[in-house]
Amino acid sequence: MNARSIAAIAALALAPAAIHAQEPARDLAGDVDTVTGRVDAAAEKLAELETTVKGLTKLKFSGYVQGRFTDGEKAVFHTRSDLDKEGFYVRRGRLKAVYDAGDAQAVIQLDATGSGVSLKEAYAQLKLPWELTLQAGQLPLPFGYEVGVVSSAHLDLLERSSVVRKLLAGEYDRGVALAWSRGPLSAKAGLYNGNGVEGGANDNDNLKDVIGRVAYDLGVVNVGLSGWYGTLRVYNTVGTLEAGDYDRTRLGLDVQAYLDLLPVGGTAIKAEYLQGKTILGKTATDADLVKLKAGIPQMGWYALVSQTLGKRDAVAVRYDYYDENTDLDDGEAGAKATGTLALAWHHWFGGNLKASVLYEIPTQVKGPDGFEDPDDDALTFQLQASF
Amino acid sequence: MTRIAPLLAAALAAAPTLAGAQALTVKGSDTMVILAQRWAEAWMKQNPSKKVQVTGGGSGTGIAALINGTTDIANSSRAIKASETARIRDRFSVLPTETAVARDGVAFYVHESNPVEQLTVAQLKAIYVGDVTNWKEVGGKDAPIVLYSRENSSGTYVFVKETVLGNEDYAASAQTLPGTAAVVNAVAREAKGIGYGGAAYAKGVKELKVVGKDGQGHLPNAENVKSGAYPLSRPLFMYTRGKPRGDAKAFIDYCLSPEGQAVVTQVGYFPVR
């Protein structure tokens, strides 16, 4: 290879370096400034987003849907007309929103079923000193265990007991309440319209009821004592219902025990006793008032056992008794007391989906003709999704 | 009564779900995840037919999984709340059982170049609620403090909020990081940073002394945590639904055995026995 060739090759090899050497030097300081600016802008946007997200975390939504199929035997004589169903339906479709601003809270809960959308809960809550909490609006009745403590999504036998569904129908009322708790002791009491919320009931009189519950929670055993003092005023005589003031009182005792005896899972034994006068229901017209059994003494109780089976299953059995008029004896005209045996099995598919089967056997244990067991049993399948 | 047949058939169909051995699941505290993994490895070595799955996610996540039935044991660096106990009781008809398996000193870390050596609990609170924003206010350099914190599902987050901040809110400027290791990593790279977490994780950062009741600054070491001289120590828990039984009991018994407690010391925590 001669010198001319070597020079040519060398020139070709050095050409790229020469080209680069002629380009202006990169402004690295400027590049850093640009990147820093972009990072600062991103940090600013992130701070704004964090403030927005922090505000949104104060608002929480929860709810559940219960889809059911019930196959109820039909009988001319029914002990429980609420079991006279045949087909698919939405038992409950709840949506609850809670805005928690620390010392203050706002709660709204709607119920959507085939019958329409209704307001279940709507109240404002304020934390006060000395472990007190003030609530005002449409509130859960502070009475008993099945209404005062348990959500409809977590009932052992899918529905509350007969006496609770009459004397505490609707589970909510409008009023103002004060709650307090310290250690194992808790109490809640308030002033309410006293008519409940069934059928959009408004207060038909200017009298208010006092309702409250005291509970002692030892963990393994929990005991509650509930009281309700109030009056239903009927302004006009309607049929057999004379104008006047009628007792609307209740007294309740509830106890729950949780036992860790079996290797397969926990065992819960729960019982509740309730007596009172005047059931809850619509009060829009005088005709509605006639249906409320004003002043008639009633009584009921239930006892149930629930057994957890592993992580995903549970079975429960309950017997509940409800006497619609304790002034009448067996065999008397108008006497009616129902005893219902209910058996349920639940299976959880993870934390949010639960399938249940319920079988109910109502019998008439007190009536004009004594004991009767008509063909009015009911079998219910339910799928519940919660979030 | 013939209508009960579908009920019984459904119960029989569920029977397979009640039987059969599965891996033991342990979920929860990120503070405890390394410790739990070491325990799991050692226990599975002794019991080759057994399997243990350990995951983190935070104490709150572990307890939520216990409530949902998706874990057998929940690791937690904080005590279970009354509302969580009620949810377990309502769902499983049984109370949760708490077992303290180790002790931890919650350390506050700064960059190794930070001249600050010790702080009082009041100063730590002032920094983390945002009242103190410059290192010079606590004896350091004139530089803004960069705060690192944990997610609110973390038991360590809850412990610091209750014990140090007196239940006041963290400063809005505190950066949330997923796990103690992430906090340590961030502080190791940021000269103006401060973070907190289990003492066992403090590698590549400087642990601050915290002034105790005696007015002296103490490091979160075994002697100071055991004696109580270090003011920010806490038990680490395992929770089960009801009394521990079967594999869960065997695993927890191993964790509390002399061999298991030796693992606690190796990982950098402090034994309970």
XYZ file of C-alpha atoms in Angstrom:
660
model
C 0.000 0.000 0.000
C 1.526 3.356 -0.968
C 1.540 6.560 1.059
C -1.273 8.083 -0.993
C -3.605 5.145 -0.159
C -2.717 5.304 3.521
C -3.431 9.025 3.560
C -6.807 8.425 1.869
C -7.793 5.746 4.350
C -6.706 7.920 7.272
C -8.696 10.838 5.886
C -11.809 8.644 5.592
C -11.347 7.346 9.138
C -10.932 10.819 10.620
C -13.770 12.389 8.629
C -16.595 11.708 11.166
C -14.515 13.199 13.990
C -13.842 16.227 11.887
C -17.559 16.613 11.123
C -18.453 16.338 14.798
C -15.719 18.743 15.761
C -17.357 21.323 13.546
C -20.826 21.009 15.331
C -21.505 23.537 18.129
C -20.903 22.084 21.680
C -24.096 20.819 23.380
C -25.515 23.159 25.958
C -25.521 20.631 28.818
C -26.347 23.267 31.436
C -29.376 24.240 29.379
C -30.453 20.585 29.082
C -30.222 20.209 32.869
C -32.278 23.384 33.355
C -34.923 22.062 30.964
C -35.125 18.688 32.704
C -35.183 20.350 36.142
C -38.020 22.548 34.991
C -40.001 19.549 33.784
C -39.396 17.686 37.048
C -40.525 20.734 39.055
C -43.648 21.023 36.918
C -44.394 17.329 37.400
C -43.846 17.674 41.166
C -46.263 20.612 41.235
C -48.922 18.649 39.348
C -48.357 15.689 41.653
C -48.827 17.890 44.741
C -52.123 19.173 43.294
C -53.254 15.643 42.521
C -52.315 14.461 46.016
C -54.430 17.240 47.555
C -57.379 16.250 45.351
C -56.981 12.545 46.129
C -56.666 13.273 49.842
C -59.985 15.084 49.719
C -61.607 12.205 47.843
C -60.434 9.662 50.416
C -62.770 11.357 52.903
C -65.736 10.172 50.813
C -66.389 6.425 51.004
C -69.018 4.407 49.187
C -70.258 0.994 50.219
C -73.269 -1.128 49.497
C -74.706 -4.493 48.649
C -77.282 -6.188 46.448
C -79.362 -9.195 47.467
C -80.903 -11.105 44.592
C -83.334 -13.822 45.659
C -85.553 -16.625 44.532
C -88.259 -17.731 46.978
C -90.500 -20.737 46.592
C -93.262 -20.318 49.151
C -95.947 -22.893 49.740
C -99.353 -21.313 49.580
C -102.049 -22.001 52.100
C -105.508 -20.585 52.596
C -104.516 -19.941 56.167
C -101.139 -18.188 56.466
C -99.067 -17.932 59.565
C -96.592 -15.664 57.736
C -97.999 -13.828 54.728
C -94.568 -12.348 54.011
C -93.437 -15.840 52.939
C -96.178 -16.059 50.289
C -93.798 -15.489 47.392
C -92.964 -17.355 44.219
C -90.211 -16.073 41.964
C -87.177 -13.831 41.612
C -86.830 -10.425 43.250
C -84.331 -7.943 44.606
C -84.692 -7.993 48.373
C -82.291 -5.138 49.075
C -80.103 -2.917 46.925
C -78.245 -0.554 49.224
C -75.879 2.286 48.415
C -74.282 4.152 51.296
C -72.092 7.234 51.129
C -70.128 8.457 54.147
C -68.169 11.698 54.145
C -65.770 11.725 57.090
C -64.265 15.104 57.868
C -62.783 13.984 61.180
C -65.052 15.518 63.806
C -68.045 15.705 61.486
C -69.609 13.077 59.287
C -72.431 12.984 56.753
C -74.172 9.701 55.934
C -76.716 8.882 53.238
C -78.051 5.412 52.446
C -80.526 4.557 49.696
C -82.422 1.317 49.146
C -83.347 0.321 45.610
C -85.671 -2.644 44.994
C -88.392 -3.526 42.508
C -90.757 -1.295 44.481
C -88.646 1.795 43.922
C -85.927 3.801 45.632
C -86.330 4.908 49.223
C -84.229 6.745 51.755
C -82.966 4.459 54.505
C -80.496 6.629 56.340
C -79.608 10.325 56.185
C -77.924 12.017 59.076
C -75.224 14.388 60.184
C -72.880 13.356 62.950
C -70.683 15.469 65.211
C -67.997 14.222 67.603
C -68.214 15.936 70.961
C -65.932 15.871 74.023
C -66.127 13.055 76.624
C -66.501 10.340 73.955
C -69.922 11.658 72.950
C -71.320 11.669 69.412
C -74.366 13.630 68.287
C -76.487 12.425 65.347
C -79.479 14.118 63.726
C -81.611 13.030 60.796
C -83.015 9.648 59.800
C -81.191 7.237 62.081
C -81.130 3.509 62.873
C -83.354 2.789 65.887
C -81.058 2.366 68.936
C -82.930 -0.707 70.109
C -81.982 -4.344 70.430
C -79.391 -6.372 68.585
C -81.059 -7.224 65.240
C -81.833 -3.546 64.554
C -79.486 -1.591 66.818
C -76.324 -3.507 65.965
C -76.536 -5.798 62.917
C -76.567 -4.687 59.292
C -79.112 -6.309 56.960
C -76.138 -7.673 55.002
C -74.931 -9.764 57.943
C -78.107 -11.358 59.328
C -77.619 -14.993 60.321
C -80.994 -16.055 58.865
C -81.329 -13.418 56.080
C -84.328 -11.785 57.746
C -84.924 -10.396 61.191
C -87.198 -12.178 63.661
C -90.979 -11.768 63.506
C -91.381 -9.587 66.602
C -88.594 -7.245 65.457
C -90.215 -6.852 62.044
C -93.432 -5.709 63.715
C -92.408 -3.672 66.737
C -89.290 -2.207 65.052
C -90.568 -2.216 61.453
C -88.446 -0.212 59.035
C -85.489 -0.191 61.469
C -85.062 3.601 61.177
C -86.763 6.759 62.418
C -86.248 10.509 62.344
C -84.836 12.238 65.365
C -81.732 13.240 67.248
C -79.547 10.895 69.295
C -76.516 10.964 71.545
C -74.068 8.028 71.616
C -71.320 7.341 74.145
C -68.830 4.559 74.674
C -65.920 3.881 76.969
C -64.215 0.533 77.094
C -66.788 -2.273 77.176
C -69.705 0.013 78.055
C -71.702 1.847 75.379
C -75.003 3.677 75.298
C -77.162 5.437 72.735
C -80.427 7.265 73.292
C -82.464 9.808 71.417
C -85.675 11.659 70.789
C -87.599 10.387 67.765
C -90.924 10.907 65.954
C -91.699 7.323 67.015
C -93.561 6.309 63.832
C -90.650 4.710 62.004
C -90.229 5.210 58.266
C -92.482 2.513 56.785
C -94.378 3.882 53.812
C -92.654 7.239 54.252
C -94.373 7.694 57.612
C -94.400 11.235 58.976
C -95.138 12.171 62.530
C -98.904 12.298 62.876
C -98.819 13.992 66.289
C -96.684 16.420 68.240
C -95.507 13.802 70.734
C -91.966 12.432 70.644
C -90.671 9.050 71.782
C -87.528 8.360 73.782
C -85.585 5.310 72.600
C -82.270 3.945 73.857
C -79.964 0.988 74.456
C -77.173 0.272 76.908
C -74.699 -2.517 76.139
C -71.799 -4.195 77.869
C -69.337 -5.941 75.562
C -67.011 -8.435 77.189
C -65.818 -9.771 73.845
C -66.957 -13.358 74.366
C -70.331 -12.203 75.730
C -72.246 -9.067 74.845
C -75.423 -7.975 76.687
C -77.813 -5.173 75.764
C -80.842 -3.627 77.483
C -83.202 -1.466 75.419
C -86.140 0.754 76.260
C -88.707 2.780 74.329
C -91.130 5.185 75.925
C -93.683 6.907 73.739
C -97.294 7.540 72.804
C -99.363 7.312 69.632
C -102.064 10.010 69.585
C -105.163 9.230 67.504
C -107.124 12.427 66.852
C -110.237 10.958 65.225
C -112.144 7.757 65.993
C -111.885 5.373 63.023
C -113.944 2.200 63.185
C -112.912 0.308 66.297
C -110.005 2.662 66.972
C -111.167 5.388 69.322
C -109.526 8.780 69.506
C -107.059 9.057 72.349
C -103.489 8.401 73.429
C -102.096 4.868 73.136
C -98.995 3.394 74.689
C -96.134 2.914 72.253
C -93.544 1.345 74.504
C -91.024 -1.454 74.231
C -88.616 -3.264 76.484
C -85.887 -5.459 75.109
C -83.030 -7.655 76.296
C -80.433 -9.136 73.972
C -77.408 -11.351 74.562
C -74.764 -12.785 72.240
C -72.056 -15.331 73.127
C -69.119 -16.284 70.907
C -67.479 -19.614 71.680
C -64.257 -21.013 70.253
C -64.893 -24.656 71.103
C -64.807 -26.589 67.850
C -61.773 -26.905 65.569
C -63.983 -26.306 62.519
C -64.835 -22.740 63.557
C -66.554 -20.387 65.984
C -70.006 -20.904 67.489
C -72.322 -17.974 68.163
C -75.379 -18.237 70.393
C -77.713 -15.247 70.248
C -81.044 -14.524 71.888
C -83.317 -11.529 72.150
C -86.570 -10.803 73.981
C -88.871 -7.953 73.086
C -92.243 -6.842 74.422
C -94.211 -3.742 73.593
C -97.384 -2.068 72.437
C -98.358 -0.577 69.068
C -96.471 -1.720 65.983
C -94.763 0.620 63.512
C -96.243 1.310 60.101
C -97.838 3.936 57.852
C -99.471 6.844 59.631
C -100.535 8.942 56.634
C -104.284 8.412 57.119
C -106.646 7.465 59.935
C -107.190 4.148 58.139
C -103.451 3.462 58.411
C -103.605 4.011 62.165
C -106.183 1.257 62.554
C -103.623 -1.295 61.362
C -101.083 -0.385 64.025
C -102.696 -2.487 66.806
C -102.572 0.626 68.974
C -102.095 -0.144 72.643
C -102.264 -3.923 72.158
C -99.555 -5.733 74.147
C -97.282 -7.987 72.098
C -94.269 -10.110 72.873
C -91.650 -12.104 71.055
C -88.252 -13.708 71.316
C -85.757 -15.705 69.332
C -82.807 -17.956 69.998
C -80.292 -18.889 67.346
C -77.074 -20.846 66.950
C -74.627 -20.058 64.163
C -71.685 -22.348 63.423
C -68.768 -21.373 61.206
C -67.404 -24.212 59.069
C -63.871 -23.413 57.924
C -63.084 -20.182 56.106
C -65.995 -20.142 53.670
C -69.124 -21.699 55.155
C -71.525 -21.288 58.033
C -74.845 -22.791 59.093
C -77.446 -21.276 61.385
C -80.698 -22.335 62.990
C -83.199 -20.062 64.733
C -86.522 -20.448 66.450
C -88.504 -17.252 66.811
C -91.795 -16.738 68.598
C -94.189 -13.820 68.204
C -97.457 -13.291 70.061
C -99.568 -10.559 68.469
C -101.795 -10.085 71.523
C -100.680 -11.345 74.905
C -104.084 -10.432 76.402
C -105.698 -13.286 74.468
C -105.306 -16.946 75.380
C -105.066 -19.915 73.079
C -108.482 -20.727 71.701
C -109.848 -17.204 72.009
C -111.062 -15.382 68.921
C -108.334 -13.128 67.552
C -105.524 -14.947 69.340
C -102.446 -15.479 67.191
C -98.888 -16.462 68.028
C -96.421 -17.738 65.455
C -93.391 -19.946 65.983
C -90.949 -20.120 63.071
C -88.069 -22.547 62.705
C -85.505 -21.303 60.187
C -82.387 -23.050 58.877
C -79.720 -21.396 56.739
C -76.469 -22.228 55.065
C -74.042 -19.581 53.771
C -71.075 -19.895 51.460
C -68.600 -17.066 50.840
C -66.764 -16.760 47.507
C -64.037 -14.471 48.826
C -64.834 -11.334 50.780
C -67.546 -9.805 48.600
C -69.853 -12.537 47.324
C -72.035 -14.769 49.466
C -74.589 -17.423 48.513
C -77.261 -18.462 51.007
C -80.056 -20.985 51.277
C -82.839 -20.482 53.821
C -85.712 -22.749 54.774
C -88.480 -21.442 57.024
C -91.180 -23.477 58.739
C -93.809 -21.239 60.387
C -96.447 -22.744 62.650
C -99.318 -21.225 64.521
C -98.703 -22.061 68.160
C -101.621 -20.017 69.508
C -104.860 -19.334 67.678
C -108.650 -19.518 67.751
C -108.352 -23.231 66.921
C -105.148 -23.981 68.811
C -101.950 -25.230 67.213
C -101.819 -25.404 63.404
C -99.113 -26.104 60.856
C -100.463 -25.113 57.450
C -98.481 -25.717 54.238
C -96.778 -22.328 54.175
C -93.089 -23.201 54.389
C -90.682 -21.220 52.211
C -87.358 -21.999 50.547
C -85.173 -19.035 49.567
C -81.945 -18.823 47.580
C -79.957 -15.598 47.801
C -76.833 -14.243 46.140
C -75.369 -11.186 47.847
C -72.628 -9.023 46.404
C -71.160 -6.274 48.581
C -68.524 -3.596 48.081
C -89.537 -31.520 54.904
C -88.713 -32.725 51.377
C -87.844 -29.086 50.690
C -84.894 -29.470 53.033
C -83.282 -31.857 50.535
C -81.835 -28.976 48.417
C -80.391 -27.489 51.615
C -78.673 -30.740 52.516
C -77.434 -31.245 48.957
C -75.892 -27.788 48.997
C -74.230 -28.521 52.332
C -72.755 -31.751 50.985
C -71.488 -29.930 47.900
C -69.659 -27.534 50.191
C -67.999 -30.362 52.108
C -64.885 -30.490 49.879
C -64.198 -26.872 50.772
C -63.983 -27.855 54.406
C -61.473 -30.606 53.866
C -58.065 -30.820 52.237
C -54.638 -29.456 53.255
C -53.582 -26.162 51.709
C -50.575 -23.877 52.092
C -50.572 -21.835 55.278
C -50.991 -18.159 54.318
C -49.314 -15.402 56.320
C -50.044 -11.850 55.219
C -49.645 -8.296 56.490
C -47.005 -6.132 58.073
C -44.151 -5.022 55.809
C -42.122 -4.511 58.992
C -42.424 -8.244 59.640
C -42.243 -9.626 56.122
C -38.527 -10.456 56.113
C -38.771 -11.983 59.578
C -41.828 -14.016 58.574
C -40.094 -15.230 55.420
C -37.077 -16.402 57.446
C -39.366 -18.195 59.870
C -41.259 -19.779 57.004
C -38.075 -21.035 55.322
C -36.792 -22.537 58.574
C -40.126 -24.133 59.445
C -40.626 -25.630 55.987
C -37.105 -27.096 56.219
C -38.146 -28.881 59.403
C -41.521 -29.845 57.887
C -40.897 -30.682 54.219
C -44.539 -31.639 53.577
C -45.794 -28.215 54.700
C -45.974 -25.014 52.684
C -46.117 -21.430 53.951
C -46.871 -18.425 51.747
C -45.722 -15.074 53.171
C -46.727 -11.732 51.671
C -46.600 -8.107 52.879
C -48.954 -5.257 52.050
C -49.119 -3.627 55.449
C -50.725 -4.486 58.779
C -54.120 -3.152 57.660
C -54.019 -5.321 54.554
C -53.205 -8.405 56.623
C -56.038 -7.822 59.074
C -58.456 -7.143 56.204
C -57.421 -10.497 54.729
C -58.062 -12.152 58.100
C -61.571 -10.629 58.097
C -62.185 -11.796 54.502
C -60.922 -15.290 55.195
C -58.117 -15.006 52.631
C -55.281 -15.487 55.106
C -54.709 -17.854 58.020
C -52.365 -15.572 59.977
C -52.202 -11.785 59.871
C -48.883 -10.154 60.718
C -49.323 -6.765 62.331
C -47.036 -4.134 63.792
C -49.999 -2.528 65.564
C -52.737 -3.758 67.831
C -55.980 -4.794 66.124
C -58.742 -2.183 66.336
C -62.033 -2.744 68.144
C -63.934 -2.307 64.848
C -61.774 -5.004 63.190
C -62.338 -7.369 66.133
C -66.102 -6.801 65.786
C -65.975 -7.604 62.055
C -64.123 -10.873 62.673
C -66.595 -11.738 65.406
C -69.601 -10.999 63.189
C -68.214 -12.950 60.231
C -66.660 -15.971 61.957
C -68.456 -16.042 65.355
C -65.093 -15.989 67.091
C -62.700 -13.403 68.507
C -59.227 -12.918 67.023
C -56.324 -14.273 69.074
C -53.289 -12.022 69.438
C -49.793 -13.470 69.870
C -46.778 -11.192 70.373
C -43.901 -12.844 68.477
C -41.155 -10.182 68.575
C -40.393 -6.625 69.623
C -39.407 -3.797 67.334
C -37.886 -0.410 67.862
C -39.267 2.115 65.384
C -36.226 4.006 64.204
C -36.026 7.400 62.554
C -33.388 7.495 59.837
C -31.478 10.380 58.291
C -28.756 10.500 55.648
C -25.337 9.501 56.901
C -24.058 13.039 56.168
C -26.733 14.692 58.348
C -25.041 16.212 61.436
C -28.170 15.784 63.609
C -27.569 12.918 66.039
C -30.612 12.910 68.287
C -34.111 14.363 68.553
C -36.832 14.410 71.151
C -40.256 12.927 70.474
C -41.639 16.469 70.484
C -39.162 17.484 67.786
C -40.031 14.415 65.700
C -43.691 15.343 66.013
C -43.023 18.952 65.025
C -41.128 17.762 61.944
C -43.759 15.239 60.844
C -46.808 17.472 61.339
C -45.053 20.219 59.398
C -44.411 22.729 62.198
C -40.633 22.406 61.705
C -39.555 22.498 58.079
C -35.833 23.304 58.187
C -33.017 21.227 59.663
C -31.497 24.323 61.291
C -34.508 24.477 63.651
C -33.373 21.198 65.224
C -29.619 21.811 65.205
C -28.815 20.794 61.654
C -27.800 22.554 58.464
C -29.841 25.310 56.867
C -31.756 23.038 54.489
C -35.415 22.131 54.018
C -36.488 18.844 55.549
C -37.675 16.191 53.079
C -40.228 13.958 54.771
C -40.737 10.284 53.956
C -43.632 8.322 55.373
C -45.612 5.122 54.832
C -49.052 4.336 53.456
C -51.947 4.414 55.909
C -52.396 0.637 55.637
C -49.030 0.305 57.403
C -48.983 -0.540 61.109
C -45.790 1.499 61.413
C -47.643 4.514 59.998
C -50.376 4.015 62.611
C -47.860 3.500 65.436
C -45.961 6.704 64.615
C -49.210 8.647 64.205
C -50.488 7.488 67.600
C -47.235 7.451 69.578
C -45.263 10.337 68.079
C -47.855 12.600 66.444
C -50.484 12.197 69.177
C -53.020 11.302 66.454
C -52.486 14.544 64.554
C -52.288 14.339 60.766
C -49.006 13.939 58.934
C -47.792 17.031 57.037
C -49.153 17.242 53.506
C -45.576 17.393 52.226
C -44.738 13.897 53.564
C -44.036 11.555 50.667
C -45.762 8.208 50.952
C -43.654 5.152 50.174
C -44.696 1.499 49.967
C -42.589 -0.322 52.526
C -39.759 0.331 54.954
C -37.140 -0.706 52.419
C -38.359 2.034 50.086
C -38.128 4.587 52.910
C -34.557 3.539 53.737
C -33.629 3.667 50.056
C -35.066 7.173 49.680
C -33.313 8.521 52.789
C -30.025 6.939 51.703
C -30.217 8.997 48.489
C -31.536 12.273 49.936
C -29.187 14.220 52.202
C -32.082 16.321 53.576
C -34.394 13.394 54.105
C -35.884 11.796 57.222
C -37.903 8.593 57.359
C -38.991 5.928 59.811
C -39.353 2.185 59.987
C -38.299 -0.973 61.755
C -34.815 -0.857 63.243
C -33.877 -4.027 61.400
C -34.019 -2.211 58.038
C -31.478 0.533 58.808
C -28.732 -0.160 56.287
C -26.908 2.710 54.549
C -28.620 5.337 56.694
C -28.036 6.776 60.145
C -30.411 5.957 62.979
C -31.222 8.912 65.210
C -31.080 8.660 68.966
C -34.452 9.490 70.512
C -34.554 11.144 73.919
C -36.225 8.909 76.499
C -37.888 9.571 79.826
C -34.465 9.880 81.456
C -33.664 12.878 79.267
C -30.911 10.981 77.442
C -30.791 10.037 73.771
C -30.964 6.292 73.074
C -30.432 4.215 69.953
C -32.980 1.508 69.076
C -30.714 -1.410 69.990
C -31.529 -4.611 71.890
C -30.443 -3.292 75.275
C -32.411 -0.043 75.028
C -35.542 -1.672 73.614
C -35.595 -4.397 76.276
C -34.968 -1.949 79.099
C -37.538 0.507 77.799
C -34.945 3.268 77.590
C -35.753 3.672 73.903
C -39.208 5.278 73.930
C -40.498 4.071 70.553
C -40.636 0.303 70.844
C -43.638 -1.932 70.188
C -44.598 -5.576 70.058
C -45.058 -7.304 66.690
C -48.126 -9.506 66.492
C -49.582 -12.482 64.711
C -53.384 -12.663 64.662
C -55.555 -15.705 63.983
C -59.315 -16.184 63.865
C -59.907 -17.845 67.213
C -57.267 -19.949 68.915
C -54.427 -20.989 66.613
C -54.951 -24.582 65.468
C -53.300 -27.092 63.184
C -50.509 -25.720 60.979
C -51.089 -22.164 62.185
C -50.474 -23.244 65.781
C -47.432 -25.279 64.843
C -45.963 -22.326 62.917
C -46.587 -19.808 65.699
C -45.181 -22.252 68.270
C -42.032 -22.461 66.142
C -41.775 -18.644 65.983
C -41.897 -18.521 69.791
C -39.431 -21.385 70.282
C -35.777 -20.658 71.175
C -34.848 -21.412 67.561
C -37.528 -19.072 66.247
C -36.556 -16.291 68.644
C -32.934 -16.662 67.531
C -34.149 -15.837 64.006
C -35.684 -12.634 65.433
C -32.278 -11.513 66.666
C -30.586 -12.463 63.381
C -33.044 -10.310 61.400
C -32.442 -7.353 63.699
C -35.510 -7.337 65.921
C -35.783 -8.200 69.575
C -37.104 -11.447 71.053
C -40.133 -11.671 73.328
C -38.786 -14.799 75.042
